[in-house]
Amino acid sequence: MIGPNVDTESRPLRVANAGLRNSTATRRSMRLFLVSLTVWMSLATAVATSAPAHSVVDGLPRTAVVSAFPPEMAVLRADLEDAASLRMNGVEFVTGKLEGSDVVLFLSGISMVNAAMTVQLALDHFEVDRIVFSGIAGGVNPDLDIGDVVIAERWGQYLEALFARDVDGGWETVPFFEYPYANFGMMFPRSLTVSRTGSAEPETRFWFPVDDALLGRARRVAPGMSLKRCNVEGRCLPHAPRVAVGGPGVSGGAFIDNAEFREYAFRTFGAQVLDMESAAVAHVAWANGVPFIAVRSLSDLAGGSGQANQIEVFLGLAAENAARVVKALIRD
């Protein structure tokens, strides 16, 4: 970066051209140029060292409570006490107390990349001691229905995949990936090679686990949870929603509303639920050694219902059910 009063291309040229006409002026100009350059470099160094790239803006240990988009966060934000807001990289982080716990609330944005980016930003700037994701999702297990809350015990990324070459009516894969699960047509899910805090070597894995202690707490609070059955318009579910703890969840950068893929995800991964962020957050949490859990309430059945997708009808109900379970989980 060049200072506003230093022209490194034109000034030396002007000094050189004037050298024979006025050597004293030339030497004076050169001294001024060198002094200016030295001062500018000192200032630039001072600015760089006074604003480190990953400064901690809040040193109080907090639970990071994350949602993908505003309707999921609204219930939690309404109950936040002593709220204070700050922005980094365009993301609003709101600190305060929720159910007696010190928290920082923020939106990840929809998608795997947004989720990974914003959660890492929070870890870089806050003293996060655990991460809890609260939001909606698509149901995969046919025994679960809209409004139910799923707390998976591990998360995988189904769209980390090879799209295989079609050869003589079959699929040809490349040899340097690990394919632990059956394909869906040309899509062959693959494992990831990842690094983490305290690990000497990268590790190849498909699943990222949630925290055992948080999962155990989820099992304890689940039986006593009271969940919403009717939305604000008075449309009610035919069943009383429940909390299901355990089993896998999968995530990918696609909104799934396809019965065939839903059946594949359940048959292949044993998935209870699928969404567009949780596995990315699980990945980031695992890499940083931070406890993580995701609470997902079903707003739709990912193409499994006999009618149009129900997300617009039951989004609010599902978001509130997830938030209720999150508050029970973090209650101090």
Coordinates of C-alpha atoms in Angstrom, one line a residue:
M1 CA 0.0 0.0 0.0
I2 CA 1.3 3.4 -0.9
G3 CA 0.8 6.5 1.3
P4 CA -1.3 9.4 -0.1
N5 CA 1.7 11.8 -0.3
V6 CA 4.2 9.4 -1.7
D7 CA 4.5 9.0 -5.5
T8 CA 7.1 6.2 -5.9
E9 CA 6.9 6.2 -9.7
S10 CA 6.8 9.9 -10.7
R11 CA 9.0 11.5 -8.0
P12 CA 12.2 9.6 -8.7
L13 CA 11.8 10.4 -12.4
R14 CA 11.4 14.1 -11.7
V15 CA 14.4 14.1 -9.5
A16 CA 16.5 12.4 -12.1
N17 CA 15.5 14.8 -14.8
A18 CA 16.3 17.8 -12.7
G19 CA 19.7 16.5 -11.4
L20 CA 22.0 18.3 -13.9
R21 CA 20.2 21.6 -13.5
N22 CA 20.2 21.8 -9.7
S23 CA 22.1 19.2 -7.8
T24 CA 21.5 20.9 -4.4
A25 CA 17.7 20.9 -5.0
T26 CA 18.0 17.3 -6.1
R27 CA 19.7 16.2 -2.9
R28 CA 17.2 18.1 -0.8
S29 CA 14.3 16.5 -2.6
M30 CA 15.8 13.1 -2.2
R31 CA 16.3 13.6 1.5
L32 CA 12.7 14.8 1.9
F33 CA 11.5 11.8 -0.1
L34 CA 13.5 9.3 2.1
V35 CA 12.3 11.0 5.3
S36 CA 8.7 10.9 4.1
L37 CA 9.0 7.3 3.1
T38 CA 10.6 6.3 6.5
V39 CA 7.8 8.1 8.4
W40 CA 5.1 6.5 6.2
M41 CA 6.6 3.0 6.8
S42 CA 6.7 3.6 10.5
L43 CA 3.1 4.6 10.6
A44 CA 2.1 1.6 8.5
T45 CA 3.9 -0.7 10.9
A46 CA 2.2 0.9 13.9
V47 CA -1.2 0.6 12.4
A48 CA -0.7 -3.1 11.5
T49 CA 0.5 -4.0 15.0
S50 CA -2.2 -2.1 16.8
A51 CA -5.1 -3.9 15.0
P52 CA -4.4 -7.7 14.9
A53 CA -6.4 -9.6 12.4
H54 CA -8.1 -11.8 15.0
S55 CA -8.5 -9.7 18.1
V56 CA -10.9 -10.9 20.8
V57 CA -13.6 -8.4 21.2
D58 CA -15.3 -10.1 24.1
G59 CA -13.5 -12.3 26.7
L60 CA -16.5 -13.6 28.7
P61 CA -17.1 -17.3 28.1
R62 CA -20.4 -17.6 26.2
T63 CA -22.6 -20.1 24.5
A64 CA -22.8 -19.3 20.8
V65 CA -26.5 -19.7 19.7
V66 CA -26.7 -19.8 15.9
S67 CA -29.6 -19.8 13.5
A68 CA -29.6 -19.7 9.7
F69 CA -32.1 -16.9 9.1
P70 CA -34.2 -14.4 11.0
P71 CA -37.5 -16.4 11.7
E72 CA -35.4 -19.1 13.4
M73 CA -33.7 -16.5 15.7
A74 CA -36.7 -14.3 16.5
V75 CA -38.0 -16.3 19.5
L76 CA -34.6 -16.5 21.1
R77 CA -33.8 -12.8 20.5
A78 CA -37.1 -11.8 22.1
D79 CA -36.1 -13.5 25.3
L80 CA -32.6 -12.2 25.5
E81 CA -31.7 -10.0 28.5
D82 CA -29.1 -7.2 28.7
A83 CA -28.7 -7.3 24.9
A84 CA -25.8 -5.5 23.3
S85 CA -25.0 -5.6 19.6
L86 CA -21.9 -5.3 17.5
R87 CA -21.1 -5.9 13.8
M88 CA -18.1 -7.7 12.2
N89 CA -17.8 -8.4 8.5
G90 CA -21.5 -7.4 8.1
V91 CA -22.7 -10.0 10.7
E92 CA -24.5 -8.8 13.8
F93 CA -23.5 -10.5 17.0
V94 CA -25.8 -9.9 20.0
T95 CA -24.5 -10.7 23.5
G96 CA -26.6 -11.0 26.6
K97 CA -28.2 -13.6 28.9
L98 CA -30.6 -16.3 27.8
E99 CA -32.1 -18.7 30.4
G100 CA -29.4 -17.5 32.8
S101 CA -26.5 -18.3 30.5
D102 CA -24.1 -15.8 28.9
V103 CA -24.7 -16.1 25.1
V104 CA -23.8 -14.6 21.8
L105 CA -26.6 -14.9 19.2
F106 CA -26.0 -14.5 15.5
L107 CA -27.3 -15.6 12.1
S108 CA -25.1 -17.9 10.1
G109 CA -26.9 -17.3 6.8
I110 CA -28.3 -20.1 4.8
S111 CA -25.7 -22.5 3.2
M112 CA -22.7 -24.5 4.2
V113 CA -20.2 -21.8 3.4
N114 CA -22.0 -19.1 5.2
A115 CA -22.4 -21.3 8.3
A116 CA -18.7 -22.2 8.4
M117 CA -17.6 -18.6 7.8
T118 CA -19.7 -17.0 10.4
V119 CA -19.1 -19.6 13.1
Q120 CA -15.3 -19.4 12.6
L121 CA -15.7 -15.6 12.8
A122 CA -17.4 -15.9 16.2
L123 CA -14.8 -18.3 17.4
D124 CA -12.0 -15.9 16.4
H125 CA -13.5 -13.0 18.3
F126 CA -15.5 -14.4 21.2
E127 CA -14.7 -16.7 24.1
V128 CA -17.1 -19.4 22.9
D129 CA -17.2 -22.5 25.1
R130 CA -20.0 -24.3 23.2
I131 CA -22.1 -23.9 20.1
V132 CA -25.8 -24.6 19.8
F133 CA -27.6 -24.4 16.5
S134 CA -31.3 -23.7 16.6
G135 CA -33.4 -24.0 13.4
I136 CA -35.7 -25.8 11.1
A137 CA -35.0 -28.8 8.8
G138 CA -36.5 -31.4 6.5
G139 CA -37.5 -34.7 8.0
V140 CA -36.0 -37.9 6.6
N141 CA -36.9 -40.7 9.0
P142 CA -40.5 -41.8 8.1
D143 CA -41.3 -42.2 11.8
L144 CA -40.9 -38.5 12.3
D145 CA -43.3 -35.8 11.3
I146 CA -43.6 -32.0 11.0
G147 CA -43.1 -30.2 14.3
D148 CA -40.9 -32.9 15.8
V149 CA -37.5 -31.8 17.1
V150 CA -34.4 -33.8 16.1
I151 CA -31.1 -33.7 18.0
A152 CA -28.7 -35.8 15.9
E153 CA -25.6 -37.4 17.5
R154 CA -23.4 -36.8 14.4
W155 CA -23.4 -34.9 11.2
G156 CA -22.1 -35.7 7.7
Q157 CA -21.9 -33.8 4.4
Y158 CA -23.7 -35.7 1.7
L159 CA -22.8 -33.3 -1.1
E160 CA -19.1 -33.7 -0.6
A161 CA -19.2 -36.1 -3.5
L162 CA -17.8 -37.3 -6.8
F163 CA -20.1 -36.8 -9.7
A164 CA -19.0 -39.9 -11.6
R165 CA -18.4 -40.5 -15.3
D166 CA -21.1 -42.5 -17.2
V167 CA -19.3 -45.5 -18.8
D168 CA -21.2 -48.2 -20.6
G169 CA -24.3 -47.8 -18.5
G170 CA -22.3 -47.7 -15.2
W171 CA -20.3 -45.2 -13.2
E172 CA -16.6 -44.8 -13.1
T173 CA -15.1 -43.4 -10.0
V174 CA -11.6 -41.9 -9.5
P175 CA -9.3 -43.9 -7.1
F176 CA -8.0 -41.2 -4.8
F177 CA -11.2 -40.5 -2.8
E178 CA -12.8 -42.7 -0.1
Y179 CA -16.4 -43.6 -0.8
P180 CA -17.9 -45.0 2.4
Y181 CA -21.5 -45.0 1.2
A182 CA -23.7 -46.1 -1.7
N183 CA -24.2 -43.7 -4.6
F184 CA -27.3 -41.8 -5.7
G185 CA -27.0 -42.1 -9.5
M186 CA -23.8 -40.3 -10.5
M187 CA -23.4 -38.9 -6.9
F188 CA -20.9 -40.8 -4.8
P189 CA -20.6 -39.3 -1.3
R190 CA -16.9 -39.2 -0.1
S191 CA -15.1 -38.7 3.1
L192 CA -13.1 -35.5 3.9
T193 CA -9.5 -35.1 4.9
V194 CA -9.4 -32.5 7.7
S195 CA -7.2 -31.1 10.3
R196 CA -8.0 -30.0 13.9
T197 CA -6.5 -28.4 17.0
G198 CA -4.0 -30.6 18.7
S199 CA -3.7 -33.1 15.8
A200 CA -0.3 -33.9 14.3
E201 CA -1.7 -35.2 11.1
P202 CA -4.9 -34.6 9.0
E203 CA -7.7 -37.2 9.4
T204 CA -10.1 -38.7 6.9
R205 CA -13.7 -38.9 8.1
F206 CA -17.3 -38.6 7.0
W207 CA -19.0 -37.9 10.3
F208 CA -18.5 -35.1 12.8
P209 CA -19.8 -35.9 16.3
V210 CA -21.8 -33.7 18.6
D211 CA -20.7 -33.2 22.2
D212 CA -21.4 -36.1 24.5
A213 CA -22.3 -33.9 27.5
L214 CA -24.7 -31.8 25.5
L215 CA -26.2 -34.9 24.0
G216 CA -26.7 -36.4 27.4
R217 CA -28.4 -33.2 28.6
A218 CA -30.7 -33.4 25.5
R219 CA -31.7 -36.9 26.5
R220 CA -32.6 -35.7 30.0
V221 CA -34.7 -32.7 29.0
A222 CA -36.4 -34.3 26.0
P223 CA -39.1 -36.2 27.9
G224 CA -40.4 -33.1 29.7
M225 CA -40.6 -30.8 26.7
S226 CA -43.9 -29.3 25.7
L227 CA -44.0 -28.4 22.0
K228 CA -46.3 -26.3 19.9
R229 CA -48.9 -28.2 17.8
C230 CA -50.7 -25.2 16.1
N231 CA -49.3 -22.3 14.1
V232 CA -50.3 -18.7 14.6
E233 CA -53.1 -19.0 12.0
G234 CA -54.7 -21.8 14.0
R235 CA -53.6 -24.6 11.7
C236 CA -52.8 -27.6 13.8
L237 CA -50.8 -30.8 13.4
P238 CA -52.6 -34.1 13.6
H239 CA -50.1 -35.3 16.3
A240 CA -48.4 -33.9 19.3
P241 CA -44.8 -33.1 18.4
R242 CA -42.0 -34.8 20.3
V243 CA -38.2 -34.6 20.7
A244 CA -36.1 -37.4 19.1
V245 CA -32.5 -37.6 20.3
G246 CA -29.9 -39.7 18.5
G247 CA -29.1 -41.0 15.0
P248 CA -27.3 -39.2 12.2
G249 CA -28.1 -35.9 10.4
V250 CA -26.8 -34.9 7.0
S251 CA -26.3 -31.5 5.4
G252 CA -25.6 -30.1 2.0
G253 CA -25.9 -27.0 -0.1
A254 CA -29.2 -28.0 -1.6
F255 CA -32.8 -27.6 -0.6
I256 CA -34.2 -31.1 -0.8
D257 CA -37.9 -31.6 -1.8
N258 CA -37.6 -34.9 -3.5
A259 CA -39.1 -38.2 -2.1
E260 CA -36.6 -40.4 -3.9
F261 CA -33.6 -38.6 -2.5
R262 CA -35.2 -38.5 1.0
E263 CA -35.6 -42.3 0.9
Y264 CA -32.0 -42.7 -0.3
A265 CA -30.7 -40.5 2.6
F266 CA -32.6 -42.6 5.2
R267 CA -31.6 -45.9 3.6
T268 CA -27.9 -45.0 3.1
F269 CA -26.9 -42.8 6.0
G270 CA -29.7 -43.7 8.5
A271 CA -30.3 -39.9 8.5
Q272 CA -33.1 -38.6 10.7
V273 CA -33.0 -35.1 9.3
L274 CA -31.3 -33.0 6.6
D275 CA -30.5 -29.4 6.4
M276 CA -28.1 -26.8 4.8
E277 CA -25.8 -25.8 7.7
S278 CA -25.4 -28.2 10.7
A279 CA -22.7 -30.5 9.3
A280 CA -20.6 -27.4 8.3
V281 CA -20.9 -26.1 11.9
A282 CA -20.1 -29.5 13.3
H283 CA -17.0 -29.6 11.1
V284 CA -15.8 -26.1 12.3
A285 CA -16.5 -27.0 15.9
W286 CA -14.6 -30.3 15.6
A287 CA -11.6 -28.6 14.0
N288 CA -11.5 -26.0 16.8
G289 CA -12.2 -28.4 19.6
V290 CA -15.4 -26.7 20.7
P291 CA -18.5 -28.6 22.0
F292 CA -21.4 -28.5 19.5
I293 CA -25.0 -29.7 19.2
A294 CA -27.8 -28.9 16.7
V295 CA -31.5 -28.7 17.5
R296 CA -33.6 -29.0 14.4
S297 CA -37.4 -29.0 14.2
L298 CA -39.1 -30.3 11.1
S299 CA -40.8 -27.7 9.0
D300 CA -41.3 -30.1 6.1
L301 CA -40.6 -33.7 5.1
A302 CA -38.1 -33.0 2.3
G303 CA -40.5 -34.2 -0.4
G304 CA -41.9 -37.1 1.6
S305 CA -45.4 -35.7 2.2
G306 CA -48.3 -36.4 -0.2
Q307 CA -48.9 -32.7 -0.8
A308 CA -46.9 -29.5 -1.6
N309 CA -43.9 -28.7 0.6
Q310 CA -45.2 -27.4 4.0
I311 CA -42.3 -25.2 5.0
E312 CA -44.3 -21.9 4.5
V313 CA -47.2 -23.3 6.6
F314 CA -45.2 -24.6 9.6
L315 CA -41.9 -22.6 9.5
G316 CA -42.9 -20.5 12.6
L317 CA -44.2 -23.4 14.6
A318 CA -41.0 -25.5 13.9
A319 CA -38.7 -22.6 14.7
E320 CA -40.4 -22.0 18.0
N321 CA -40.3 -25.7 18.9
A322 CA -36.5 -25.7 18.2
A323 CA -36.0 -22.6 20.3
R324 CA -37.9 -24.1 23.2
V325 CA -35.6 -27.1 23.3
V326 CA -32.5 -24.9 22.9
K327 CA -33.6 -22.8 25.9
A328 CA -34.0 -25.9 28.0
L329 CA -30.6 -27.2 26.9
I330 CA -28.7 -24.0 27.9
R331 CA -30.7 -23.2 31.0
D332 CA -28.3 -22.4 33.8

